[in-house]
Amino acid sequence: MIEAVLPQASLLKKIIEAIKELVSEANFDFSETGIRLQAMDKSHIALSFLHLRNDGFSEYRCDRSQTLGINLESFSKVLKCAANDDQVQIKATDKAESLSISFESTAKDRVSEFNVKLMDIDIDSVDVPDMDYQATVNMSSQEFARIVRDMMTIGEAITIDATKQGVKFSTSGDAGEGNILLRHRKTIDEEDGPSSTSVEINEPVSHSLALKFLANFAKAAPLADRVSINLIEDAPVMFEFKISDMGHIRFYLAPQIEE
Amino acid sequence: AAPQRSILSFFGKK
């Protein structure tokens, strides 16, 4: 038996919106400690990784570990039937054929219940080793989304250069080229405002990435004020959005081969 | 466009 309650449906809506463009169906692994999801896009270039800890839910029960295969488009459609402030409960019995999702209004005078069919999803999962990143950029997630949007008007690929001075995003295309530099701030405090950027660096590192994937990652911006971009030579770049007090979404993106 | 590597060329399958 699985039962999990979140006080606000808006959080679950944002989580599903953040991954459904990259992954159409995914296995949700429920265990005593929480929920995990790992899924690659069809082309195996990007990996999405979601972790929600049990203590982030207002109620959480998982009697035995269970994997539920869910079509994310269907999940998203059902979640659209919830008001943002509704409490949401997800429930599945052992060997269930569907996931029960119910919403309760804040006044507790309206309760709706939906069922989404579960599916067997045969997908590859990968082992992600712990890595010592050479550079970690911590920046506003809104700023990240804006840069991705701006760069897409010019090119298809983006180069991220992290140095002690800051982080530079650049692109080029038929129409021309452009770059945006965010200077490193030693401390991120009130004075600097939430838009400031920090770069923790051991060695300068540079990666070239396909912009269309970053546009998908930027859909996680409503979940977190900040995003961290973690870079290491010759390995996928990791983008992390923290989900307040309960976990994170991480996206790993394989770099393009530098020409 | 530049050639694109796959996640699987970095991380092994479980």
PDB file of C-alpha atoms in Angstrom:
ATOM      1  CA  MET A   1       0.000   0.000   0.000  1.00  0.00           C
ATOM      2  CA  ILE A   2       1.270   3.431  -0.980  1.00  0.00           C
ATOM      3  CA  GLU A   3      -0.219   6.675   0.259  1.00  0.00           C
ATOM      4  CA  ALA A   4       1.337  10.113  -0.026  1.00  0.00           C
ATOM      5  CA  VAL A   5      -0.210  13.506   0.689  1.00  0.00           C
ATOM      6  CA  LEU A   6       1.052  16.927  -0.353  1.00  0.00           C
ATOM      7  CA  PRO A   7      -0.595  20.049   1.076  1.00  0.00           C
ATOM      8  CA  GLN A   8      -0.502  21.858  -2.279  1.00  0.00           C
ATOM      9  CA  ALA A   9      -1.171  20.347  -5.680  1.00  0.00           C
ATOM     10  CA  SER A  10       0.834  23.161  -7.293  1.00  0.00           C
ATOM     11  CA  LEU A  11       4.111  21.511  -6.217  1.00  0.00           C
ATOM     12  CA  LEU A  12       3.273  18.213  -7.899  1.00  0.00           C
ATOM     13  CA  LYS A  13       2.062  20.087 -10.999  1.00  0.00           C
ATOM     14  CA  LYS A  14       5.402  21.919 -11.251  1.00  0.00           C
ATOM     15  CA  ILE A  15       7.388  18.697 -10.811  1.00  0.00           C
ATOM     16  CA  ILE A  16       5.519  16.867 -13.577  1.00  0.00           C
ATOM     17  CA  GLU A  17       5.657  19.929 -15.880  1.00  0.00           C
ATOM     18  CA  ALA A  18       9.427  20.017 -15.385  1.00  0.00           C
ATOM     19  CA  ILE A  19       9.997  16.497 -16.691  1.00  0.00           C
ATOM     20  CA  LYS A  20       7.150  15.602 -19.007  1.00  0.00           C
ATOM     21  CA  GLU A  21       8.670  17.192 -22.109  1.00  0.00           C
ATOM     22  CA  LEU A  22      11.820  15.113 -21.740  1.00  0.00           C
ATOM     23  CA  VAL A  23      10.243  11.877 -20.675  1.00  0.00           C
ATOM     24  CA  SER A  24       6.829  10.648 -21.826  1.00  0.00           C
ATOM     25  CA  GLU A  25       6.551   7.730 -19.419  1.00  0.00           C
ATOM     26  CA  ALA A  26       8.553   6.887 -16.334  1.00  0.00           C
ATOM     27  CA  ASN A  27       8.909   4.492 -13.440  1.00  0.00           C
ATOM     28  CA  PHE A  28       8.300   6.034 -10.027  1.00  0.00           C
ATOM     29  CA  ASP A  29      10.118   3.995  -7.383  1.00  0.00           C
ATOM     30  CA  PHE A  30       8.327   4.232  -4.050  1.00  0.00           C
ATOM     31  CA  SER A  31      10.145   3.107  -0.927  1.00  0.00           C
ATOM     32  CA  GLU A  32       9.999   3.734   2.793  1.00  0.00           C
ATOM     33  CA  THR A  33      12.372   6.698   2.403  1.00  0.00           C
ATOM     34  CA  GLY A  34      10.532   8.457  -0.414  1.00  0.00           C
ATOM     35  CA  ILE A  35      10.059   8.567  -4.170  1.00  0.00           C
ATOM     36  CA  ARG A  36      12.739   8.343  -6.846  1.00  0.00           C
ATOM     37  CA  LEU A  37      12.511   8.578 -10.596  1.00  0.00           C
ATOM     38  CA  GLN A  38      15.239   8.153 -13.155  1.00  0.00           C
ATOM     39  CA  ALA A  39      14.566   8.471 -16.868  1.00  0.00           C
ATOM     40  CA  MET A  40      16.394   9.248 -20.079  1.00  0.00           C
ATOM     41  CA  ASP A  41      14.939  11.032 -23.076  1.00  0.00           C
ATOM     42  CA  LYS A  42      14.404   8.896 -26.205  1.00  0.00           C
ATOM     43  CA  SER A  43      17.755   9.908 -27.685  1.00  0.00           C
ATOM     44  CA  HIS A  44      19.648   9.029 -24.461  1.00  0.00           C
ATOM     45  CA  ILE A  45      21.253  12.477 -24.327  1.00  0.00           C
ATOM     46  CA  ALA A  46      19.586  13.776 -21.175  1.00  0.00           C
ATOM     47  CA  LEU A  47      18.882  12.023 -17.896  1.00  0.00           C
ATOM     48  CA  SER A  48      16.242  13.265 -15.455  1.00  0.00           C
ATOM     49  CA  PHE A  49      16.506  12.351 -11.824  1.00  0.00           C
ATOM     50  CA  LEU A  50      13.891  13.157  -9.215  1.00  0.00           C
ATOM     51  CA  HIS A  51      14.132  12.542  -5.489  1.00  0.00           C
ATOM     52  CA  LEU A  52      11.363  13.386  -3.022  1.00  0.00           C
ATOM     53  CA  ARG A  53      12.013  12.463   0.604  1.00  0.00           C
ATOM     54  CA  ASN A  54       9.226  10.959   2.704  1.00  0.00           C
ATOM     55  CA  ASP A  55       9.495  13.732   5.328  1.00  0.00           C
ATOM     56  CA  GLY A  56       8.568  16.366   2.736  1.00  0.00           C
ATOM     57  CA  PHE A  57       5.038  14.949   2.489  1.00  0.00           C
ATOM     58  CA  SER A  58       2.389  15.805   5.058  1.00  0.00           C
ATOM     59  CA  GLU A  59       1.579  12.088   5.125  1.00  0.00           C
ATOM     60  CA  TYR A  60       3.618   9.276   3.630  1.00  0.00           C
ATOM     61  CA  ARG A  61       3.173   5.549   3.825  1.00  0.00           C
ATOM     62  CA  CYS A  62       4.860   2.833   1.793  1.00  0.00           C
ATOM     63  CA  ASP A  63       4.515  -0.646   3.233  1.00  0.00           C
ATOM     64  CA  ARG A  64       6.804  -2.239   0.684  1.00  0.00           C
ATOM     65  CA  SER A  65       8.916  -0.865  -2.137  1.00  0.00           C
ATOM     66  CA  GLN A  66       6.982  -0.680  -5.367  1.00  0.00           C
ATOM     67  CA  THR A  67       7.605   0.651  -8.861  1.00  0.00           C
ATOM     68  CA  LEU A  68       4.753   2.419 -10.601  1.00  0.00           C
ATOM     69  CA  GLY A  69       5.005   3.065 -14.340  1.00  0.00           C
ATOM     70  CA  ILE A  70       3.110   6.231 -15.217  1.00  0.00           C
ATOM     71  CA  ASN A  71       2.405   8.096 -18.451  1.00  0.00           C
ATOM     72  CA  LEU A  72       3.404  11.656 -17.576  1.00  0.00           C
ATOM     73  CA  GLU A  73       1.075  13.294 -20.084  1.00  0.00           C
ATOM     74  CA  SER A  74      -1.885  11.514 -18.444  1.00  0.00           C
ATOM     75  CA  PHE A  75      -0.602  12.440 -14.985  1.00  0.00           C
ATOM     76  CA  SER A  76      -0.263  16.060 -16.069  1.00  0.00           C
ATOM     77  CA  LYS A  77      -3.803  16.141 -17.508  1.00  0.00           C
ATOM     78  CA  VAL A  78      -5.260  14.879 -14.250  1.00  0.00           C
ATOM     79  CA  LEU A  79      -3.219  17.356 -12.199  1.00  0.00           C
ATOM     80  CA  LYS A  80      -4.698  20.186 -14.281  1.00  0.00           C
ATOM     81  CA  CYS A  81      -8.042  19.271 -12.666  1.00  0.00           C
ATOM     82  CA  ALA A  82      -6.669  20.370  -9.283  1.00  0.00           C
ATOM     83  CA  ALA A  83      -6.670  23.915  -7.958  1.00  0.00           C
ATOM     84  CA  ASN A  84      -3.165  24.983  -6.961  1.00  0.00           C
ATOM     85  CA  ASP A  85      -4.093  25.128  -3.280  1.00  0.00           C
ATOM     86  CA  ASP A  86      -5.865  21.773  -3.217  1.00  0.00           C
ATOM     87  CA  GLN A  87      -4.395  19.077  -1.041  1.00  0.00           C
ATOM     88  CA  VAL A  88      -3.404  16.127  -3.224  1.00  0.00           C
ATOM     89  CA  GLN A  89      -3.295  12.503  -2.217  1.00  0.00           C
ATOM     90  CA  ILE A  90      -1.837   9.698  -4.338  1.00  0.00           C
ATOM     91  CA  LYS A  91      -2.631   6.134  -3.477  1.00  0.00           C
ATOM     92  CA  ALA A  92      -1.984   2.672  -4.858  1.00  0.00           C
ATOM     93  CA  THR A  93      -2.648  -0.762  -3.452  1.00  0.00           C
ATOM     94  CA  ASP A  94      -0.151  -3.605  -3.885  1.00  0.00           C
ATOM     95  CA  LYS A  95      -0.242  -4.871  -7.484  1.00  0.00           C
ATOM     96  CA  ALA A  96      -2.592  -2.020  -8.373  1.00  0.00           C
ATOM     97  CA  GLU A  97      -3.500  -1.459 -12.006  1.00  0.00           C
ATOM     98  CA  SER A  98      -4.069   2.221 -11.511  1.00  0.00           C
ATOM     99  CA  LEU A  99      -2.896   5.117  -9.400  1.00  0.00           C
ATOM    100  CA  SER A 100      -5.588   6.932  -7.482  1.00  0.00           C
ATOM    101  CA  ILE A 101      -5.171  10.696  -7.289  1.00  0.00           C
ATOM    102  CA  SER A 102      -7.535  12.791  -5.217  1.00  0.00           C
ATOM    103  CA  PHE A 103      -7.824  16.503  -4.573  1.00  0.00           C
ATOM    104  CA  GLU A 104      -9.442  18.252  -1.639  1.00  0.00           C
ATOM    105  CA  SER A 105     -10.198  21.978  -1.630  1.00  0.00           C
ATOM    106  CA  THR A 106      -8.837  24.177   1.170  1.00  0.00           C
ATOM    107  CA  ALA A 107     -12.363  24.588   2.552  1.00  0.00           C
ATOM    108  CA  LYS A 108     -12.629  20.766   2.469  1.00  0.00           C
ATOM    109  CA  ASP A 109     -15.977  21.070   0.730  1.00  0.00           C
ATOM    110  CA  ARG A 110     -14.922  19.650  -2.644  1.00  0.00           C
ATOM    111  CA  VAL A 111     -13.228  16.321  -3.189  1.00  0.00           C
ATOM    112  CA  SER A 112     -12.397  14.885  -6.590  1.00  0.00           C
ATOM    113  CA  GLU A 113     -10.855  11.553  -7.425  1.00  0.00           C
ATOM    114  CA  PHE A 114      -9.170  10.324 -10.584  1.00  0.00           C
ATOM    115  CA  ASN A 115      -7.457   7.106 -11.573  1.00  0.00           C
ATOM    116  CA  VAL A 116      -4.537   6.889 -13.961  1.00  0.00           C
ATOM    117  CA  LYS A 117      -3.718   3.521 -15.490  1.00  0.00           C
ATOM    118  CA  LEU A 118      -0.340   2.117 -14.512  1.00  0.00           C
ATOM    119  CA  MET A 119       1.916   0.586 -17.132  1.00  0.00           C
ATOM    120  CA  ASP A 120       4.883  -1.762 -17.350  1.00  0.00           C
ATOM    121  CA  ILE A 121       7.776   0.328 -18.565  1.00  0.00           C
ATOM    122  CA  ASP A 122      10.904  -1.466 -19.649  1.00  0.00           C
ATOM    123  CA  ILE A 123      13.640   1.153 -19.595  1.00  0.00           C
ATOM    124  CA  ASP A 124      17.376   1.195 -19.052  1.00  0.00           C
ATOM    125  CA  SER A 125      18.488   2.733 -15.816  1.00  0.00           C
ATOM    126  CA  VAL A 126      22.029   3.903 -15.333  1.00  0.00           C
ATOM    127  CA  ASP A 127      24.467   4.152 -12.482  1.00  0.00           C
ATOM    128  CA  VAL A 128      25.368   7.766 -11.777  1.00  0.00           C
ATOM    129  CA  PRO A 129      28.628   7.852  -9.827  1.00  0.00           C
ATOM    130  CA  ASP A 130      29.381  10.548  -7.250  1.00  0.00           C
ATOM    131  CA  MET A 131      31.565  13.093  -8.958  1.00  0.00           C
ATOM    132  CA  ASP A 132      33.944  15.799  -7.829  1.00  0.00           C
ATOM    133  CA  TYR A 133      32.886  18.646 -10.057  1.00  0.00           C
ATOM    134  CA  GLN A 134      35.552  21.067 -11.279  1.00  0.00           C
ATOM    135  CA  ALA A 135      33.178  23.993 -11.213  1.00  0.00           C
ATOM    136  CA  THR A 136      29.793  24.739  -9.706  1.00  0.00           C
ATOM    137  CA  VAL A 137      27.809  27.727 -10.888  1.00  0.00           C
ATOM    138  CA  ASN A 138      25.002  28.838  -8.592  1.00  0.00           C
ATOM    139  CA  MET A 139      22.615  31.293 -10.195  1.00  0.00           C
ATOM    140  CA  SER A 140      19.025  32.492 -10.339  1.00  0.00           C
ATOM    141  CA  SER A 141      16.813  29.975 -12.103  1.00  0.00           C
ATOM    142  CA  GLN A 142      14.845  32.799 -13.754  1.00  0.00           C
ATOM    143  CA  GLU A 143      18.104  34.197 -15.101  1.00  0.00           C
ATOM    144  CA  PHE A 144      19.014  30.738 -16.390  1.00  0.00           C
ATOM    145  CA  ALA A 145      15.661  30.484 -18.191  1.00  0.00           C
ATOM    146  CA  ARG A 146      16.148  33.955 -19.694  1.00  0.00           C
ATOM    147  CA  ILE A 147      19.650  33.169 -20.963  1.00  0.00           C
ATOM    148  CA  VAL A 148      18.467  29.938 -22.566  1.00  0.00           C
ATOM    149  CA  ARG A 149      15.591  31.801 -24.245  1.00  0.00           C
ATOM    150  CA  ASP A 150      17.910  34.576 -25.469  1.00  0.00           C
ATOM    151  CA  MET A 151      20.574  32.188 -26.785  1.00  0.00           C
ATOM    152  CA  MET A 152      17.959  30.182 -28.683  1.00  0.00           C
ATOM    153  CA  THR A 153      17.193  33.185 -30.850  1.00  0.00           C
ATOM    154  CA  ILE A 154      20.708  32.869 -32.297  1.00  0.00           C
ATOM    155  CA  GLY A 155      21.945  29.298 -32.123  1.00  0.00           C
ATOM    156  CA  GLU A 156      21.282  25.633 -31.451  1.00  0.00           C
ATOM    157  CA  ALA A 157      24.235  24.989 -29.149  1.00  0.00           C
ATOM    158  CA  ILE A 158      25.466  26.811 -26.088  1.00  0.00           C
ATOM    159  CA  THR A 159      28.963  26.857 -24.682  1.00  0.00           C
ATOM    160  CA  ILE A 160      29.277  27.277 -20.932  1.00  0.00           C
ATOM    161  CA  ASP A 161      32.678  28.527 -19.777  1.00  0.00           C
ATOM    162  CA  ALA A 162      33.239  28.603 -16.028  1.00  0.00           C
ATOM    163  CA  THR A 163      36.240  30.538 -14.764  1.00  0.00           C
ATOM    164  CA  LYS A 164      37.209  32.299 -11.529  1.00  0.00           C
ATOM    165  CA  GLN A 165      35.804  35.528 -12.983  1.00  0.00           C
ATOM    166  CA  GLY A 166      32.367  34.098 -13.625  1.00  0.00           C
ATOM    167  CA  VAL A 167      30.398  32.091 -16.118  1.00  0.00           C
ATOM    168  CA  LYS A 168      30.038  32.871 -19.816  1.00  0.00           C
ATOM    169  CA  PHE A 169      27.273  31.503 -22.005  1.00  0.00           C
ATOM    170  CA  SER A 170      27.867  31.785 -25.738  1.00  0.00           C
ATOM    171  CA  THR A 171      26.250  30.698 -28.952  1.00  0.00           C
ATOM    172  CA  SER A 172      26.543  31.223 -32.685  1.00  0.00           C
ATOM    173  CA  GLY A 173      24.316  30.660 -35.681  1.00  0.00           C
ATOM    174  CA  ASP A 174      23.681  31.770 -39.250  1.00  0.00           C
ATOM    175  CA  ALA A 175      22.497  35.181 -38.059  1.00  0.00           C
ATOM    176  CA  GLY A 176      25.499  35.907 -35.870  1.00  0.00           C
ATOM    177  CA  GLU A 177      26.752  35.183 -32.407  1.00  0.00           C
ATOM    178  CA  GLY A 178      26.300  36.302 -28.846  1.00  0.00           C
ATOM    179  CA  ASN A 179      27.483  35.800 -25.330  1.00  0.00           C
ATOM    180  CA  ILE A 180      26.371  36.645 -21.824  1.00  0.00           C
ATOM    181  CA  LEU A 181      28.771  36.916 -18.908  1.00  0.00           C
ATOM    182  CA  LEU A 182      27.633  36.663 -15.308  1.00  0.00           C
ATOM    183  CA  ARG A 183      30.340  37.887 -12.958  1.00  0.00           C
ATOM    184  CA  HIS A 184      31.124  35.891  -9.852  1.00  0.00           C
ATOM    185  CA  ARG A 185      30.024  37.393  -6.510  1.00  0.00           C
ATOM    186  CA  LYS A 186      31.899  36.187  -3.448  1.00  0.00           C
ATOM    187  CA  THR A 187      28.849  36.245  -1.236  1.00  0.00           C
ATOM    188  CA  ILE A 188      25.243  36.011  -2.190  1.00  0.00           C
ATOM    189  CA  ASP A 189      23.516  38.270   0.300  1.00  0.00           C
ATOM    190  CA  GLU A 190      20.553  40.581   0.464  1.00  0.00           C
ATOM    191  CA  GLU A 191      22.520  43.468  -0.954  1.00  0.00           C
ATOM    192  CA  ASP A 192      23.451  41.593  -4.105  1.00  0.00           C
ATOM    193  CA  GLY A 193      19.890  40.414  -4.482  1.00  0.00           C
ATOM    194  CA  PRO A 194      18.619  37.042  -5.534  1.00  0.00           C
ATOM    195  CA  SER A 195      19.886  37.450  -9.075  1.00  0.00           C
ATOM    196  CA  SER A 196      23.594  37.219  -8.201  1.00  0.00           C
ATOM    197  CA  THR A 197      25.807  34.388  -9.374  1.00  0.00           C
ATOM    198  CA  SER A 198      28.590  32.483  -7.674  1.00  0.00           C
ATOM    199  CA  VAL A 199      31.173  30.229  -9.274  1.00  0.00           C
ATOM    200  CA  GLU A 200      33.044  27.748  -7.096  1.00  0.00           C
ATOM    201  CA  ILE A 201      35.944  26.561  -9.121  1.00  0.00           C
ATOM    202  CA  ASN A 202      38.926  24.232  -8.945  1.00  0.00           C
ATOM    203  CA  GLU A 203      39.799  24.427 -12.626  1.00  0.00           C
ATOM    204  CA  PRO A 204      38.274  26.354 -15.506  1.00  0.00           C
ATOM    205  CA  VAL A 205      35.970  24.115 -17.526  1.00  0.00           C
ATOM    206  CA  SER A 206      34.052  24.519 -20.751  1.00  0.00           C
ATOM    207  CA  HIS A 207      31.254  22.476 -22.303  1.00  0.00           C
ATOM    208  CA  SER A 208      29.219  22.710 -25.460  1.00  0.00           C
ATOM    209  CA  LEU A 209      25.595  21.610 -25.069  1.00  0.00           C
ATOM    210  CA  ALA A 210      22.449  21.327 -27.172  1.00  0.00           C
ATOM    211  CA  LEU A 211      20.223  24.295 -26.261  1.00  0.00           C
ATOM    212  CA  LYS A 212      16.906  22.492 -26.798  1.00  0.00           C
ATOM    213  CA  PHE A 213      17.595  20.346 -23.724  1.00  0.00           C
ATOM    214  CA  LEU A 214      18.407  23.377 -21.589  1.00  0.00           C
ATOM    215  CA  ALA A 215      15.063  24.833 -22.649  1.00  0.00           C
ATOM    216  CA  ASN A 216      13.441  21.730 -21.175  1.00  0.00           C
ATOM    217  CA  PHE A 217      15.478  21.963 -17.957  1.00  0.00           C
ATOM    218  CA  ALA A 218      14.427  25.603 -17.598  1.00  0.00           C
ATOM    219  CA  LYS A 219      10.853  24.350 -17.139  1.00  0.00           C
ATOM    220  CA  ALA A 220      11.969  23.410 -13.604  1.00  0.00           C
ATOM    221  CA  ALA A 221      12.601  27.094 -12.771  1.00  0.00           C
ATOM    222  CA  PRO A 222       9.176  27.541 -11.077  1.00  0.00           C
ATOM    223  CA  LEU A 223      10.284  24.892  -8.537  1.00  0.00           C
ATOM    224  CA  ALA A 224      13.353  26.692  -7.234  1.00  0.00           C
ATOM    225  CA  ASP A 225      14.747  30.218  -7.063  1.00  0.00           C
ATOM    226  CA  ARG A 226      18.256  28.929  -7.759  1.00  0.00           C
ATOM    227  CA  VAL A 227      19.834  26.413 -10.105  1.00  0.00           C
ATOM    228  CA  SER A 228      23.300  24.960  -9.785  1.00  0.00           C
ATOM    229  CA  ILE A 229      25.258  23.965 -12.876  1.00  0.00           C
ATOM    230  CA  ASN A 230      27.935  21.406 -12.108  1.00  0.00           C
ATOM    231  CA  LEU A 231      30.708  20.906 -14.637  1.00  0.00           C
ATOM    232  CA  ILE A 232      33.550  18.455 -15.016  1.00  0.00           C
ATOM    233  CA  GLU A 233      35.767  17.749 -17.994  1.00  0.00           C
ATOM    234  CA  ASP A 234      34.547  14.948 -20.247  1.00  0.00           C
ATOM    235  CA  ALA A 235      31.383  14.079 -18.319  1.00  0.00           C
ATOM    236  CA  PRO A 236      27.730  15.099 -18.456  1.00  0.00           C
ATOM    237  CA  VAL A 237      26.852  18.495 -17.021  1.00  0.00           C
ATOM    238  CA  MET A 238      24.518  18.300 -14.013  1.00  0.00           C
ATOM    239  CA  PHE A 239      21.793  20.894 -13.447  1.00  0.00           C
ATOM    240  CA  GLU A 240      20.201  20.799 -10.017  1.00  0.00           C
ATOM    241  CA  PHE A 241      16.968  22.438  -8.873  1.00  0.00           C
ATOM    242  CA  LYS A 242      16.265  21.954  -5.160  1.00  0.00           C
ATOM    243  CA  ILE A 243      12.679  21.273  -4.191  1.00  0.00           C
ATOM    244  CA  SER A 244      12.225  23.094  -0.898  1.00  0.00           C
ATOM    245  CA  ASP A 245      12.718  20.868   2.145  1.00  0.00           C
ATOM    246  CA  MET A 246      12.018  17.679   0.303  1.00  0.00           C
ATOM    247  CA  GLY A 247      14.464  16.835  -2.439  1.00  0.00           C
ATOM    248  CA  HIS A 248      15.609  17.827  -5.896  1.00  0.00           C
ATOM    249  CA  ILE A 249      15.366  17.414  -9.629  1.00  0.00           C
ATOM    250  CA  ARG A 250      18.661  16.852 -11.377  1.00  0.00           C
ATOM    251  CA  PHE A 251      19.204  16.822 -15.101  1.00  0.00           C
ATOM    252  CA  TYR A 252      22.357  15.325 -16.600  1.00  0.00           C
ATOM    253  CA  LEU A 253      23.188  16.366 -20.144  1.00  0.00           C
ATOM    254  CA  ALA A 254      25.822  14.683 -22.296  1.00  0.00           C
ATOM    255  CA  PRO A 255      28.137  17.243 -23.906  1.00  0.00           C
ATOM    256  CA  GLN A 256      28.609  17.657 -27.623  1.00  0.00           C
ATOM    257  CA  ILE A 257      31.951  16.685 -29.049  1.00  0.00           C
ATOM    258  CA  GLU A 258      34.014  19.843 -29.476  1.00  0.00           C
ATOM    259  CA  GLU A 259      35.035  20.406 -33.064  1.00  0.00           C
TER     260      GLU A 259
ATOM    261  CA  ALA B   1      25.533  20.563 -35.780  1.00  0.00           C
ATOM    262  CA  ALA B   2      28.291  19.161 -33.566  1.00  0.00           C
ATOM    263  CA  PRO B   3      28.182  15.415 -32.941  1.00  0.00           C
ATOM    264  CA  GLN B   4      26.307  14.553 -29.778  1.00  0.00           C
ATOM    265  CA  ARG B   5      27.388  11.944 -27.255  1.00  0.00           C
ATOM    266  CA  SER B   6      24.991   9.749 -25.320  1.00  0.00           C
ATOM    267  CA  ILE B   7      24.558   9.527 -21.544  1.00  0.00           C
ATOM    268  CA  LEU B   8      25.305   5.808 -21.883  1.00  0.00           C
ATOM    269  CA  SER B   9      28.833   6.548 -23.082  1.00  0.00           C
ATOM    270  CA  PHE B  10      29.531   8.063 -19.634  1.00  0.00           C
ATOM    271  CA  PHE B  11      27.321   6.193 -17.179  1.00  0.00           C
ATOM    272  CA  GLY B  12      27.032   2.409 -17.236  1.00  0.00           C
ATOM    273  CA  LYS B  13      23.690   0.622 -17.404  1.00  0.00           C
ATOM    274  CA  LYS B  14      22.505  -0.777 -14.085  1.00  0.00           C
TER     275      LYS B  14
END
